[in-house]
PDB file of C-alpha atoms in Angstrom:
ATOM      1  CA  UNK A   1     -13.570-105.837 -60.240  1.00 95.00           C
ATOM      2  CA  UNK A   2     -11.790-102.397 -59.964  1.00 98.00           C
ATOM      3  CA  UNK A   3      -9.349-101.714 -57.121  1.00 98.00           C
ATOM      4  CA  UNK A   4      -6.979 -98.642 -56.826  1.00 98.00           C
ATOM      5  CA  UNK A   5      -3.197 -99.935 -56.557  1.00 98.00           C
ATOM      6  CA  UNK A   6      -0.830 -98.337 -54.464  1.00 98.00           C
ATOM      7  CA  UNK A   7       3.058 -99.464 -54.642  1.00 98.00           C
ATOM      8  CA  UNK A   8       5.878 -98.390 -52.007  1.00 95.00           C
ATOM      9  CA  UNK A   9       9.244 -98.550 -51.858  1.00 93.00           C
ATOM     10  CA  UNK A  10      11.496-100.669 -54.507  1.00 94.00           C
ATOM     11  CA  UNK A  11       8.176-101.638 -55.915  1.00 96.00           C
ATOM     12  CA  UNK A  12       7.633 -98.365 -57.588  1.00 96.00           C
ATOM     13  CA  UNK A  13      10.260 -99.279 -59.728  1.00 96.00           C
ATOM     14  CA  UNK A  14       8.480-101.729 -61.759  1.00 97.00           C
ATOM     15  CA  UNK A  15       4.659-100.508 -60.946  1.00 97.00           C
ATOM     16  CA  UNK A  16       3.304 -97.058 -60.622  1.00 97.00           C
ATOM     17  CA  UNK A  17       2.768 -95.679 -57.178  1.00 98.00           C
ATOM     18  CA  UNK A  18      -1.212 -95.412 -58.094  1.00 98.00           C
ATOM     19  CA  UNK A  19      -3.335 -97.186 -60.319  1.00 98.00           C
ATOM     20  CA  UNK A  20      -6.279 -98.317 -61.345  1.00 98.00           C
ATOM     21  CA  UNK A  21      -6.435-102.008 -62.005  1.00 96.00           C
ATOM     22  CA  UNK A  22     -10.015-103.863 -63.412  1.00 96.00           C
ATOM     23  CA  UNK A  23      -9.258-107.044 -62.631  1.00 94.00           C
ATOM     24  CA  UNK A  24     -10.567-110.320 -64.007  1.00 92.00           C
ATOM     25  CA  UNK A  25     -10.233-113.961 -62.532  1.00 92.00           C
ATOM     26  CA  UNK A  26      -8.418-112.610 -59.698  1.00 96.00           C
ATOM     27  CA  UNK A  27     -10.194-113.161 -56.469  1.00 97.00           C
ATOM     28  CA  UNK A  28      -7.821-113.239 -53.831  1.00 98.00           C
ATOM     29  CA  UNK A  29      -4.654-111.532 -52.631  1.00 98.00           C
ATOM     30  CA  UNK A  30      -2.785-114.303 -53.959  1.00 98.00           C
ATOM     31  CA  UNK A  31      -4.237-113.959 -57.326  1.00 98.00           C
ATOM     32  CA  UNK A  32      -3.277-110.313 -57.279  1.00 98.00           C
ATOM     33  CA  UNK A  33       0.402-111.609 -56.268  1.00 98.00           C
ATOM     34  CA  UNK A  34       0.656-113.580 -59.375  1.00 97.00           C
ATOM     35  CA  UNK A  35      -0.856-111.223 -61.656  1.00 97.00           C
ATOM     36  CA  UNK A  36       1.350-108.672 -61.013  1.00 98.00           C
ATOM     37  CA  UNK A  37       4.379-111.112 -61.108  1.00 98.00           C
ATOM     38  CA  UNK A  38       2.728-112.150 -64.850  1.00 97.00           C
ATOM     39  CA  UNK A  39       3.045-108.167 -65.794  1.00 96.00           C
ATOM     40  CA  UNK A  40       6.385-107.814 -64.468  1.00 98.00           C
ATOM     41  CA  UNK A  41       8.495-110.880 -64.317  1.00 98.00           C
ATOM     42  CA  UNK A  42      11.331-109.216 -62.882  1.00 98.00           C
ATOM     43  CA  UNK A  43       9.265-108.326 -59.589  1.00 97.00           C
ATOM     44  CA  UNK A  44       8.506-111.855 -59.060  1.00 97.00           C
ATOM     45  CA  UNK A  45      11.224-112.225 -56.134  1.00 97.00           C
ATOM     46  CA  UNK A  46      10.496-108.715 -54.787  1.00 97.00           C
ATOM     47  CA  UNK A  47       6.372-109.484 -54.751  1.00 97.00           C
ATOM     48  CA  UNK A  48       7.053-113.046 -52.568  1.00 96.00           C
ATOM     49  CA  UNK A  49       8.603-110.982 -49.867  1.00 96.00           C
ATOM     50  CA  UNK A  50       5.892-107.959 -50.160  1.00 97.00           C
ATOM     51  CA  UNK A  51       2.862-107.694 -47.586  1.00 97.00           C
ATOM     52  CA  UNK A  52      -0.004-106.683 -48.609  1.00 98.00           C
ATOM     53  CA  UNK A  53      -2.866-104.404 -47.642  1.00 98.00           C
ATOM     54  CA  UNK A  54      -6.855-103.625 -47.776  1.00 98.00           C
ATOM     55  CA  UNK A  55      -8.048-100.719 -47.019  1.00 98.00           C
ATOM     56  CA  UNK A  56      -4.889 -99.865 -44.321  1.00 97.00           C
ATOM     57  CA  UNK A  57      -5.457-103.407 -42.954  1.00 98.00           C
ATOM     58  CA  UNK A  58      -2.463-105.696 -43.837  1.00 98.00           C
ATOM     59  CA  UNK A  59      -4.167-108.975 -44.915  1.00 98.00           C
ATOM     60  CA  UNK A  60      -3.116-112.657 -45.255  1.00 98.00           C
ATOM     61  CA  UNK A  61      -2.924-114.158 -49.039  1.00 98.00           C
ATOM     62  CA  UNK A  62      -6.198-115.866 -48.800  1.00 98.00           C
ATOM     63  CA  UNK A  63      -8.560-112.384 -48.131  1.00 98.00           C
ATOM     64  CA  UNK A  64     -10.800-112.209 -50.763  1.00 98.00           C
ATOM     65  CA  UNK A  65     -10.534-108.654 -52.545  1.00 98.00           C
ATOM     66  CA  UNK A  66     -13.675-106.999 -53.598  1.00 97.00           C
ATOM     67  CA  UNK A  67     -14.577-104.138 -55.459  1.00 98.00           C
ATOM     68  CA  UNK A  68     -13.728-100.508 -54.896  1.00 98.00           C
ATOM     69  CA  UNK A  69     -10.578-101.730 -52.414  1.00 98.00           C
ATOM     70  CA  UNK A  70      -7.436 -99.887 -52.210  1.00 98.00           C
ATOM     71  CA  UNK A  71      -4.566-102.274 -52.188  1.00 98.00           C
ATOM     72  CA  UNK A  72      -1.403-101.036 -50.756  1.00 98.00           C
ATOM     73  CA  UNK A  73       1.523-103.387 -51.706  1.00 98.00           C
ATOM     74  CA  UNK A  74       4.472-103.284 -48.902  1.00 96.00           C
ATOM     75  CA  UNK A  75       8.250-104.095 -49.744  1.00 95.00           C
ATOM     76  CA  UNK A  76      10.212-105.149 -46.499  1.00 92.00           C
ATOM     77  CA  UNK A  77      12.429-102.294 -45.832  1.00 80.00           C
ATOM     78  CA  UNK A  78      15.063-100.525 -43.424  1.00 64.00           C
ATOM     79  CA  UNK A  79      16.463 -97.425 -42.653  1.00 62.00           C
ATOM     80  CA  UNK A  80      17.202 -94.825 -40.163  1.00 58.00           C
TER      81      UNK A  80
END
């Protein structure tokens, strides 16, 4: 499956803001999680506290991903 990858926040600073990830044995959101915590270890405690979103809808872990989906990954964050 091929999804484009979009990363905001502190999480461009382990991932690229945009990529293009083929993806194998990863089905769900969850799956996605871990696989990008396997990449980059050090995101692991950033990526449990991320949101996560298809196609501008922010989805639960269990939402099945499917091909052609954008996938926005969302880092809590503040400001003013």
């Amino acid at each position: 499956m091929n999804i484009e990858l979009y990363c905001f926040a502190a999480m461009k600073d382990y991932f690229p803001a945009r990529d293009s990830l083929s993806l194998e044995k990863v089905e769900t959101v969850a799956d996605l999680r871990n696989h990008l915590a396997v990449l980059k270890p050090d995101s692991s405690d950033l990526l449990r506290l991320c949101r996560f979103a298809i196609n501008h809808t922010i989805v639960a872990d269990e939402v099945k991903l499917f091909d052609g989906a954008t996938v926005a990954v969302l880092p809590p964050s503040s400001g003013g």
